[in-house]
Amino acid sequence: MRRRGIGMHGLKQKQTARSHYRQFGEQLAHERVAMMEDQLSKFRKVLEDFAFRHKEDIKRDPIFRKHFHEMCASIGVDPLASNKGMWSELLGFGDFYYELGVQAVEACMAHRPANGGLMEIDELVAQVNKRRGGKVDSVSKDDVVQSIKKLGKLGSGFRLLQIGKRTIVQSVPGELNRDHNMVLSQAESQGGWVRSADIERSLGFTQDRMQQALQALLNEGQAWVDDGHEDGERRYWFPYLRHVK
Amino acid sequence: MAALVLDDLVLSASRRPELLESEIELCWVQSADLEFDKHKGETWRNGTLAVTSHRLLWLKPEHDADHQTTSSAPARDCSLPLSSIKGHRGVNSFFKKTPRVILSVWRSAEGRPACAEAAQAEELDEVSVALRGPSGSYDTMEKNLTLALSRQEWKRAPLRKTGLTVGETYALATERQRGATSSARVGASAAGIGGLVRKQREDNLRADKSIDGAFKDLAALMDKAREMVDLSAKLKEALRENAESADDTNDEDKGIEKFLLTLGITSVVTKTTAGSMFHQQLSQQLSDFLEEPLKKSSGALALVDVYCIFNRARGIELVSPEDLIEAAALFPKIGAGMRLRKFESGTLAIQSSEHSDEALYEKLEAMAQEGGKPVGIGPDDVAGGLDIPLILAREYLLMAEQDQVLCRDDGPDGLRFYRNFFRDLFEY
């Protein structure tokens, strides 16, 4: 048995050795992560390329299609991204817009927690292009608008709103919109009324989102406008809530 | 010799077969009989047959009434692993009206299908599949059976699930690329810190090379597909773990991630595989798929959202809006626990059946009574009580009024609804 490594000196020695090992381990791990990131981006590039060039071949073989999809899913490649030109040569634009529709709805869903389902069209176009990856042509505003219209068959929940000069995409239908519930409970906590500022501060709504919600509540007859307060700020009263208090 | 006993087949709530991990359907044909020729001519008639990457599946006809067995053993949903098939031959001649595929099957002493290694050489049995459906059925089945047998998907190990550390997953991924040739090499070169570094670099180089090789052309990729799936999954997972420890999560996808968790339908229903059964099969797959997402969104999903998440889960085979609507419209027919609902505003949504009109009215009536005394309810009460959006709550109240369950009182507090007690009078 070795006798070295015992006593104060031995302990210190062990400690330095351990910290050296740890440093080295960290360095190794760093290197590995960097390598894997390189591989991942390489993988993504070739996969995008394949998805784009061999789409029809891939569709034809169900077993391979599944493997391919698994790769796309784990690497984060959009298997649906294809170019408009390619489709027009093959079958007309139908499928191109259907694909784009999936991407547009997905982009909307991803941003819902932040914007409540309202998004400016330019912002949406940017998000969609980001999701489509670098391999395919980017899409224009017209393309996205077309794709939204193509999805009209699926009900009126997904549509374009014209607010002033801006075009807003609404992706949550009124029936499934919970913003109104949030405004209502905010009002309840304040004693039956709210101001825009309260909503902005407490709920973090954007201007558009707030306007949509309040307007819907007014249309429903849930809210009443009160412009008579001395500070000049408009209040939205919810008569029934006040009655409860 | 005892009769051949086929394996059981479990069906989902919507009567779709439960598939094994990474099993996928290749085709469906209708009006297929199973003939156990060697055993007193026993025949199971008029079922639906599927060829998958792993098995043959046979579903008995849904209405047993129009189905007669010629023997004591009643027909049941069953499956036959492809690994137990020694060979098959087709009988499809001009003179015989019904084409058949005759399978010779390895079996165990108890009569269960077995893979060749497990069965004794002499224990072979025969099953014929008679295809009485449309004329293309034979070709479809024959072609896909041959494809599945040649691919031998069942021989490949299923993907490893999570639970490994970064190092382990990565080592595993590269292990497979390396193959068996050098795996035994644990000599001086692999020992010590220098060895670790060298090994890591080698692993990396190997993974790099295998990506290059696999993506050379389509044929190469098809050949290496499985390996690449493993590698991609592991790269991703390893990096995700690393990102988690660095607390660098992506905020943007929070809105959709609850659905992404369900992403990935392994075996996709397509027009090519399902043929004339396309809409019915699609409807079944859709209803199975939506069960979880519906729960996560308190019972209702806009059809547009369904279109997005369903297509994402399917991957490359897009379902058109028309087909989606048609599939959703079939929900009542296949007995799914959800339905397509059209709102007055034109919104289309899928709702779980817990939100059926009857169930809903019962709840509303209960809400309009408090300790036996009638109380007025408004959209806000209903929204709070049922945990649903306000506009939906109003919609429900108006529906209930229309169906004479509630009646309105338009007072100074706004619109309130009361139980319609006139209904009690008419009922007696």
XYZ file of C-alpha atoms in Angstrom:
673
model
C 0.000 0.000 0.000
C 1.255 3.466 -0.797
C 1.972 5.786 2.068
C 2.009 8.927 0.059
C -1.019 11.191 0.115
C -1.452 11.172 3.842
C -1.328 14.225 6.105
C -1.814 17.914 5.282
C 0.480 17.845 2.336
C -1.226 14.816 0.854
C -4.645 16.426 1.186
C -3.512 19.542 -0.596
C -1.979 17.515 -3.322
C -5.188 15.622 -3.803
C -7.136 18.826 -3.924
C -5.026 20.392 -6.626
C -5.114 17.196 -8.623
C -8.891 17.107 -8.352
C -9.280 20.681 -9.504
C -6.985 19.979 -12.420
C -9.048 17.017 -13.410
C -12.202 19.069 -13.184
C -10.779 21.839 -15.311
C -9.692 19.322 -17.843
C -13.071 17.634 -17.801
C -14.802 20.927 -18.426
C -12.503 21.708 -21.272
C -13.211 18.318 -22.786
C -16.932 18.824 -22.444
C -16.701 22.229 -24.080
C -14.832 20.825 -26.984
C -17.369 18.058 -27.381
C -20.300 20.438 -27.366
C -18.628 22.593 -29.984
C -18.058 19.558 -32.168
C -21.607 18.401 -31.806
C -22.922 21.817 -32.681
C -20.827 21.744 -35.829
C -22.219 18.378 -36.729
C -25.730 19.437 -36.029
C -25.499 22.407 -38.354
C -23.900 20.269 -41.023
C -26.618 17.690 -40.581
C -29.251 20.382 -40.846
C -27.771 21.675 -44.059
C -27.659 18.352 -45.850
C -31.079 17.396 -44.570
C -32.653 20.616 -45.802
C -31.051 19.976 -49.108
C -32.489 16.474 -49.262
C -35.938 17.501 -48.144
C -35.935 20.038 -50.895
C -34.541 17.950 -53.735
C -35.991 14.514 -53.091
C -39.374 15.301 -51.677
C -41.339 13.172 -54.110
C -39.017 10.189 -53.781
C -39.242 10.418 -50.043
C -43.016 10.448 -50.139
C -43.130 7.313 -52.240
C -41.514 4.975 -49.719
C -43.424 4.892 -46.424
C -40.665 3.289 -44.385
C -38.044 5.725 -45.518
C -40.483 8.600 -45.157
C -40.800 7.831 -41.490
C -37.055 7.748 -40.943
C -36.682 10.972 -42.820
C -39.353 12.643 -40.774
C -37.699 11.530 -37.564
C -34.468 13.103 -38.682
C -36.196 16.345 -39.583
C -38.030 16.425 -36.271
C -34.971 15.959 -34.130
C -32.717 18.258 -36.129
C -35.342 20.970 -36.496
C -35.638 20.981 -40.267
C -38.994 21.893 -41.725
C -39.880 19.026 -44.050
C -42.632 21.090 -45.612
C -40.529 23.917 -46.950
C -40.547 23.943 -50.717
C -40.373 26.573 -53.389
C -43.303 28.091 -55.132
C -41.671 27.584 -58.515
C -41.345 23.870 -57.971
C -45.016 23.461 -57.249
C -46.213 25.577 -60.108
C -44.339 23.313 -62.488
C -45.783 20.185 -60.978
C -49.323 20.712 -59.858
C -50.226 24.334 -59.615
C -49.933 26.367 -56.464
C -52.420 24.462 -54.312
C -50.023 22.479 -52.192
C -47.529 25.260 -51.848
C -50.088 27.426 -50.113
C -51.310 24.558 -47.958
C -47.755 23.995 -46.768
C -47.252 27.638 -46.163
C -50.523 27.628 -44.230
C -49.141 25.073 -41.786
C -46.069 27.229 -41.283
C -48.122 30.394 -40.829
C -50.457 28.859 -38.252
C -47.482 27.406 -36.444
C -45.762 30.768 -36.256
C -48.968 32.292 -34.890
C -49.389 29.561 -32.287
C -45.808 29.969 -31.162
C -46.345 33.656 -30.424
C -49.777 33.418 -28.862
C -48.676 33.617 -25.250
C -47.095 36.962 -26.013
C -49.645 38.517 -28.341
C -52.901 36.711 -27.707
C -53.208 35.635 -31.315
C -52.861 39.027 -32.966
C -49.856 39.653 -35.134
C -48.949 42.184 -37.770
C -48.656 40.627 -41.186
C -45.080 41.835 -41.711
C -44.051 40.316 -38.433
C -45.698 37.042 -39.406
C -43.949 36.972 -42.776
C -40.620 37.471 -41.029
C -41.364 34.678 -38.552
C -42.466 32.288 -41.285
C -39.327 32.911 -43.280
C -37.249 32.321 -40.197
C -38.930 28.969 -39.713
C -38.562 27.862 -43.301
C -34.796 27.763 -43.078
C -32.152 28.901 -45.494
C -32.541 26.378 -48.240
C -35.709 27.659 -49.888
C -36.719 31.011 -51.306
C -38.245 33.315 -48.773
C -41.930 33.981 -49.145
C -43.570 37.346 -49.740
C -46.415 39.036 -47.934
C -48.716 38.124 -50.803
C -47.853 34.456 -50.419
C -48.690 34.482 -46.739
C -51.936 36.349 -47.377
C -52.853 33.792 -50.028
C -52.133 30.917 -47.699
C -54.322 32.433 -45.002
C -57.152 32.796 -47.471
C -56.650 29.201 -48.592
C -57.321 28.075 -45.056
C -60.676 29.835 -45.110
C -62.415 26.496 -45.486
C -61.320 25.639 -41.984
C -63.611 28.256 -40.516
C -63.373 31.940 -39.887
C -61.066 31.652 -36.885
C -57.937 32.505 -38.828
C -58.239 35.745 -40.739
C -56.925 39.144 -41.636
C -58.154 42.264 -39.875
C -57.718 45.731 -41.225
C -56.936 48.151 -38.414
C -56.308 51.577 -39.845
C -53.560 51.147 -42.350
C -52.214 48.017 -40.790
C -53.104 44.417 -41.535
C -53.315 42.187 -38.509
C -53.557 38.423 -38.558
C -55.973 37.043 -36.017
C -55.408 33.406 -35.209
C -57.656 32.836 -32.211
C -61.387 32.806 -32.947
C -63.562 34.775 -30.516
C -65.165 31.635 -29.156
C -61.830 30.331 -27.992
C -60.338 33.612 -26.850
C -59.666 33.885 -23.151
C -58.502 37.472 -23.168
C -62.006 38.626 -22.265
C -61.994 36.428 -19.195
C -58.703 37.998 -18.140
C -60.022 41.545 -18.564
C -63.147 40.624 -16.664
C -61.296 39.222 -13.694
C -59.011 42.246 -13.687
C -62.116 44.437 -13.474
C -63.528 42.286 -10.741
C -60.415 42.707 -8.644
C -60.665 46.501 -8.979
C -64.304 46.711 -8.019
C -66.063 46.434 -11.374
C -64.148 48.661 -13.773
C -60.827 48.945 -15.638
C -58.824 51.499 -17.589
C -56.639 50.672 -20.573
C -53.638 51.477 -18.436
C -54.639 48.824 -15.886
C -54.813 46.175 -18.559
C -51.540 47.194 -20.036
C -49.829 47.155 -16.687
C -51.376 44.094 -15.054
C -51.963 41.833 -18.020
C -49.174 43.007 -20.293
C -51.411 43.244 -23.349
C -50.257 45.063 -26.447
C -52.392 47.944 -27.751
C -53.998 45.815 -30.458
C -54.782 42.999 -28.140
C -56.305 45.322 -25.581
C -58.435 47.114 -28.160
C -59.715 43.819 -29.530
C -60.640 42.529 -26.116
C -62.340 45.719 -24.927
C -64.213 46.196 -28.172
C -65.503 42.637 -28.023
C -66.665 43.169 -24.445
C -68.468 46.359 -25.469
C -70.092 44.550 -28.384
C -71.207 41.785 -26.074
C -72.863 44.311 -23.813
C -70.643 43.222 -20.964
C -68.804 46.516 -20.653
C -70.017 50.115 -20.557
C -67.960 53.184 -21.343
C -67.596 55.923 -18.755
C -65.882 59.075 -20.006
C -67.078 61.240 -17.125
C -64.256 60.786 -14.674
C -62.425 63.941 -13.634
C -58.983 62.654 -14.670
C -60.318 62.324 -18.205
C -59.329 58.709 -18.521
C -61.920 56.397 -19.980
C -63.220 53.702 -17.687
C -64.871 50.488 -18.726
C -67.559 49.476 -16.282
C -68.913 45.993 -15.882
C -72.300 46.660 -14.255
C -72.938 43.130 -13.143
C -69.615 42.867 -11.377
C -70.347 46.025 -9.413
C -73.670 44.641 -8.366
C -71.971 41.616 -6.858
C -69.661 43.641 -4.659
C -50.813 -31.003 -35.323
C -52.701 -28.285 -33.519
C -54.126 -25.402 -35.490
C -52.022 -22.323 -36.032
C -52.904 -19.691 -33.454
C -52.303 -16.146 -34.622
C -51.281 -13.380 -32.217
C -53.870 -11.043 -30.775
C -54.270 -7.556 -32.133
C -55.202 -4.692 -29.849
C -57.342 -1.879 -31.262
C -57.468 1.744 -30.144
C -60.637 3.503 -28.997
C -61.395 4.373 -32.603
C -60.737 0.807 -33.787
C -57.363 1.500 -35.303
C -54.783 -1.172 -34.590
C -52.303 -0.333 -31.863
C -48.950 -0.434 -33.595
C -45.635 -1.484 -32.151
C -42.921 1.058 -31.591
C -41.708 2.355 -34.958
C -44.058 0.053 -36.858
C -45.696 1.664 -39.881
C -48.523 0.716 -42.188
C -47.770 0.105 -45.821
C -51.172 -0.717 -47.235
C -54.741 -1.643 -46.430
C -56.979 -3.943 -48.431
C -60.609 -4.755 -47.856
C -62.504 -8.040 -48.207
C -59.650 -10.328 -47.311
C -60.212 -13.877 -46.069
C -57.779 -15.841 -43.968
C -57.776 -19.516 -44.922
C -56.173 -22.028 -42.623
C -56.115 -24.713 -45.264
C -54.401 -27.390 -43.288
C -56.992 -27.322 -40.575
C -60.302 -28.547 -41.856
C -60.572 -25.665 -44.223
C -61.201 -23.150 -41.482
C -61.774 -19.699 -42.963
C -62.182 -16.245 -41.445
C -64.079 -14.199 -43.940
C -64.341 -10.673 -45.178
C -61.902 -8.885 -42.917
C -59.626 -5.946 -43.515
C -55.970 -6.652 -43.983
C -52.981 -4.391 -43.463
C -49.357 -4.944 -44.303
C -47.051 -3.068 -41.960
C -43.289 -2.855 -41.683
C -43.451 -5.463 -38.902
C -46.618 -7.517 -39.228
C -49.667 -8.559 -41.159
C -52.804 -7.330 -39.414
C -56.263 -8.703 -39.948
C -59.357 -7.004 -38.560
C -62.593 -8.927 -38.454
C -65.605 -7.279 -40.043
C -67.160 -4.707 -37.770
C -70.653 -6.137 -37.835
C -70.388 -9.750 -36.966
C -73.865 -10.367 -38.296
C -72.835 -10.345 -41.925
C -69.989 -12.651 -41.173
C -70.172 -16.426 -40.935
C -67.373 -18.640 -39.753
C -67.194 -22.126 -41.089
C -65.741 -23.461 -37.900
C -65.971 -23.451 -34.155
C -63.113 -20.943 -33.580
C -64.636 -17.507 -34.058
C -62.715 -14.974 -36.099
C -60.910 -12.326 -34.111
C -58.625 -9.373 -34.775
C -55.222 -10.878 -35.175
C -51.694 -10.318 -36.368
C -48.814 -12.284 -37.795
C -45.234 -11.118 -37.319
C -43.340 -10.909 -40.577
C -40.344 -12.468 -38.857
C -42.245 -15.750 -38.790
C -42.826 -15.831 -42.539
C -40.538 -18.250 -44.286
C -41.760 -17.341 -47.699
C -44.795 -16.449 -49.743
C -46.103 -17.228 -53.156
C -48.898 -15.688 -55.100
C -51.685 -17.459 -56.928
C -53.122 -15.027 -59.358
C -54.137 -16.659 -62.570
C -56.755 -15.952 -65.144
C -58.528 -19.215 -64.379
C -58.879 -18.717 -60.659
C -61.239 -15.903 -59.842
C -59.877 -15.031 -56.425
C -56.182 -14.202 -56.190
C -54.412 -15.536 -53.108
C -51.169 -14.973 -51.306
C -50.016 -18.150 -49.620
C -47.712 -17.654 -46.658
C -45.607 -20.327 -45.137
C -45.156 -19.602 -41.480
C -42.723 -20.845 -38.860
C -44.513 -22.008 -35.764
C -43.788 -23.195 -32.279
C -45.017 -26.493 -30.886
C -47.964 -24.690 -29.273
C -49.038 -23.413 -32.666
C -47.910 -19.795 -32.193
C -46.078 -18.106 -35.048
C -42.374 -17.986 -34.248
C -39.303 -16.590 -35.874
C -37.150 -19.005 -37.791
C -34.485 -19.299 -35.109
C -36.958 -20.232 -32.410
C -38.968 -22.758 -34.385
C -37.895 -26.254 -35.268
C -37.254 -26.813 -38.931
C -40.174 -29.128 -39.475
C -42.691 -26.866 -37.842
C -44.102 -24.998 -40.784
C -47.675 -24.048 -41.378
C -49.580 -22.409 -44.171
C -52.057 -19.553 -44.242
C -53.649 -18.211 -47.398
C -54.917 -14.733 -47.802
C -57.725 -14.637 -50.337
C -58.281 -11.183 -51.777
C -61.874 -10.755 -52.829
C -61.776 -6.971 -52.947
C -61.180 -4.672 -55.925
C -58.898 -5.938 -58.641
C -55.836 -3.973 -57.517
C -55.828 -5.537 -54.051
C -53.585 -8.425 -54.964
C -50.887 -6.281 -56.535
C -50.986 -3.816 -53.665
C -50.617 -6.460 -51.030
C -48.012 -8.478 -52.898
C -45.870 -5.440 -53.607
C -45.936 -4.139 -50.069
C -45.401 -7.524 -48.466
C -42.319 -8.018 -50.610
C -41.050 -4.552 -49.667
C -41.594 -5.126 -45.961
C -39.947 -8.537 -46.033
C -36.925 -7.156 -47.824
C -36.488 -4.220 -45.457
C -36.623 -6.359 -42.301
C -37.453 -3.389 -40.113
C -38.255 -5.682 -37.195
C -34.617 -6.708 -36.916
C -33.502 -3.227 -36.002
C -33.361 -2.311 -32.373
C -35.851 0.297 -31.279
C -34.497 3.767 -30.589
C -33.068 4.204 -27.149
C -35.140 6.446 -24.965
C -33.814 9.286 -22.827
C -32.176 8.903 -19.483
C -28.570 8.857 -20.596
C -26.058 11.579 -19.971
C -24.524 13.694 -22.699
C -21.430 11.596 -22.844
C -23.265 8.322 -22.889
C -25.683 9.266 -25.633
C -22.930 10.617 -27.766
C -20.750 7.607 -27.195
C -23.689 5.384 -28.061
C -24.363 7.248 -31.243
C -20.825 7.035 -32.404
C -20.484 3.469 -31.210
C -22.947 2.404 -33.814
C -21.092 4.198 -36.580
C -17.908 2.489 -35.607
C -19.459 -0.950 -35.861
C -18.057 -4.070 -34.280
C -14.677 -3.976 -35.945
C -12.738 -1.865 -33.504
C -14.967 -1.930 -30.463
C -12.766 -4.478 -28.728
C -9.791 -2.180 -28.849
C -9.135 -1.026 -25.320
C -5.388 -0.841 -25.391
C -2.888 1.642 -24.204
C -4.020 4.195 -26.767
C -7.451 4.476 -25.115
C -6.161 4.790 -21.571
C -5.465 7.927 -19.600
C -6.393 11.498 -20.285
C -4.658 11.568 -23.630
C -6.679 8.524 -24.584
C -9.911 10.254 -23.648
C -9.089 13.213 -25.821
C -8.076 11.030 -28.696
C -11.189 8.929 -28.370
C -13.419 11.962 -28.386
C -11.786 13.341 -31.508
C -11.981 9.984 -33.221
C -15.640 9.662 -32.356
C -16.266 13.045 -33.793
C -14.438 12.296 -36.999
C -16.335 9.074 -37.404
C -19.716 10.743 -36.967
C -18.649 13.378 -39.465
C -17.682 10.767 -42.009
C -20.849 8.793 -41.579
C -22.917 11.912 -42.236
C -20.937 12.517 -45.397
C -21.393 8.939 -46.524
C -25.087 8.711 -45.747
C -26.001 11.924 -47.512
C -24.051 11.148 -50.665
C -27.220 10.349 -52.574
C -30.755 9.197 -51.916
C -29.967 5.483 -52.131
C -27.165 5.833 -49.602
C -29.398 7.740 -47.256
C -32.172 5.152 -47.507
C -29.617 2.535 -46.643
C -28.293 4.446 -43.652
C -31.570 6.046 -42.638
C -31.896 4.301 -39.336
C -28.380 5.160 -38.230
C -28.881 8.760 -39.174
C -32.107 8.911 -37.204
C -30.249 7.660 -34.161
C -27.431 10.101 -34.650
C -29.729 13.055 -35.194
C -31.810 12.221 -32.135
C -28.775 11.867 -29.984
C -27.043 14.982 -31.180
C -30.167 16.932 -30.490
C -30.719 15.454 -27.108
C -27.151 15.874 -26.019
C -27.188 19.503 -27.031
C -30.531 20.085 -25.372
C -29.265 18.711 -22.099
C -26.308 20.976 -22.362
C -28.492 23.958 -23.137
C -30.656 23.209 -20.128
C -27.731 23.312 -17.798
C -26.722 26.627 -19.323
C -30.309 27.814 -18.813
C -30.675 28.985 -22.356
C -34.211 27.936 -23.177
C -36.047 29.248 -26.156
C -39.010 31.319 -25.071
C -40.506 31.646 -28.470
C -41.863 28.164 -28.806
C -43.650 28.062 -25.487
C -47.010 28.569 -27.117
C -46.719 25.543 -29.270
C -44.505 23.268 -27.270
C -47.344 21.681 -25.371
C -48.521 20.342 -28.696
C -45.085 19.540 -29.973
C -44.734 17.059 -27.174
C -47.304 14.930 -28.910
C -45.620 15.399 -32.220
C -44.894 12.466 -34.396
C -47.419 10.053 -35.798
C -45.283 7.053 -36.545
C -47.534 5.440 -39.101
C -49.230 8.006 -41.275
C -52.553 7.297 -42.998
C -52.196 8.279 -46.645
C -54.280 7.849 -49.748
C -51.753 5.367 -51.090
C -51.701 3.144 -48.023
C -55.359 3.304 -47.068
C -56.860 3.383 -50.550
C -60.623 3.565 -50.464
C -60.593 3.509 -46.667
C -58.688 6.787 -46.571
C -61.213 9.102 -44.950
C -62.350 6.582 -42.403
C -58.797 5.692 -41.423
C -57.803 9.332 -41.359
C -60.739 10.092 -39.123
C -59.708 7.322 -36.740
C -56.124 8.474 -36.664
C -57.176 12.075 -36.153
C -59.432 11.234 -33.232
C -56.732 9.158 -31.546
C -54.244 11.931 -32.131
C -56.440 14.740 -30.811
C -57.274 13.133 -27.491
C -54.258 14.614 -25.708
C -54.237 18.064 -27.354
C -57.942 18.418 -26.549
C -57.326 17.687 -22.902
C -54.589 20.303 -22.847
C -56.853 22.966 -24.299
C -59.871 22.327 -22.063
C -61.931 20.451 -24.587
C -61.918 22.661 -27.669
C -59.478 23.318 -30.498
C -59.974 25.572 -33.492
C -59.898 23.543 -36.687
C -57.115 25.732 -38.037
C -54.923 24.761 -35.092
C -55.810 21.131 -35.667
C -54.747 21.505 -39.284
C -51.377 22.792 -38.172
C -50.534 20.357 -35.389
C -51.906 17.314 -37.209
C -49.923 18.060 -40.328
C -46.835 18.757 -38.287
C -47.204 15.418 -36.585
C -47.628 13.748 -39.960
C -44.520 15.352 -41.339
C -44.189 15.320 -45.055
C -47.576 13.943 -46.130
C -49.813 16.973 -45.958
C -53.546 16.570 -45.375
C -55.575 19.152 -47.266
C -58.210 21.259 -45.480
C -60.917 19.430 -47.445
C -59.757 16.002 -46.311
C -59.416 17.241 -42.755
C -63.002 18.485 -42.691
C -64.236 15.273 -44.232
C -62.358 13.220 -41.650
C -63.694 15.354 -38.790
C -67.227 15.024 -40.134
C -66.914 11.240 -39.790
C -66.325 11.403 -36.016
C -69.896 10.463 -35.077
C -69.823 7.547 -37.491
C -66.695 6.019 -36.044
C -67.883 6.690 -32.488
C -65.085 9.105 -31.604
C -65.288 11.007 -28.328
C -65.285 14.372 -30.094
C -67.051 16.231 -32.834
C -66.812 19.040 -35.308
C -68.747 22.101 -34.236
C -69.670 25.074 -36.309
C -70.333 28.315 -34.454
C -72.622 31.067 -35.607
C -69.643 33.280 -36.385
C -68.397 30.697 -38.879
C -65.692 29.365 -36.606
C -65.049 25.645 -36.881
C -63.686 23.773 -33.906
C -63.257 20.257 -32.620
C -64.899 19.756 -29.260
C -64.670 16.824 -26.961
C -67.990 15.093 -26.331
C -67.982 16.162 -22.717
C -69.188 19.423 -24.186
C -72.209 17.884 -25.891
C -75.392 19.946 -25.775
C -77.135 17.691 -23.261
C -74.239 17.631 -20.844
C -73.899 21.361 -21.214
C -77.585 22.174 -20.581
C -77.528 20.098 -17.457
C -74.629 22.135 -16.123
C -76.248 25.425 -17.073
C -79.493 24.484 -15.358
C -77.605 23.543 -12.242
C -75.805 26.889 -12.297
C -79.101 28.759 -12.552
C -80.199 27.358 -9.217
C -78.667 28.039 -5.888
C -80.009 26.059 -2.966
C -83.235 25.436 -4.849
C -83.764 29.119 -5.560
C -83.522 30.428 -9.108
C -80.635 32.794 -9.847
C -79.788 34.667 -12.996
C -76.611 33.719 -14.794
C -74.646 35.631 -17.408
C -71.769 34.858 -19.724
C -69.308 35.806 -17.004
C -70.715 33.226 -14.573
C -70.712 30.527 -17.190
C -67.216 31.418 -18.337
C -65.966 31.227 -14.774
C -68.009 28.167 -13.827
C -67.107 26.022 -16.815
C -63.685 27.556 -17.349
C -64.408 28.509 -20.937
C -63.914 31.710 -22.953
C -66.483 34.439 -22.486
C -67.803 34.506 -26.041
C -68.217 30.776 -26.042
C -70.152 31.078 -22.790
C -72.520 33.590 -24.359
C -72.939 31.320 -27.343
C -73.917 28.462 -25.061
C -76.439 30.597 -23.196
C -78.098 31.639 -26.420
C -78.193 28.039 -27.568
C -79.803 27.012 -24.307
C -82.359 29.754 -24.735
C -83.079 28.606 -28.246
C -83.697 25.098 -26.974
C -85.957 26.431 -24.212
C -83.727 25.346 -21.366
C -83.176 28.911 -20.172
C -85.042 32.155 -20.630
C -83.700 35.675 -20.630
C -84.151 38.671 -18.383
C -82.808 41.818 -19.957
C -82.475 44.076 -16.947
C -80.349 47.014 -15.861
C -77.505 44.699 -14.897
C -77.302 43.426 -18.438
C -78.528 40.214 -19.912
C -79.169 37.408 -17.404
C -80.616 33.980 -17.941
C -82.938 31.968 -15.685
C -84.125 28.423 -15.711
C -87.156 28.019 -17.917
C -89.676 26.585 -15.500
C -92.448 26.660 -18.076
C -90.831 23.555 -19.397
C -91.670 21.722 -16.170
C -95.334 22.580 -16.652
C -95.464 21.234 -20.165
C -93.712 18.051 -19.249
C -96.391 17.021 -16.765
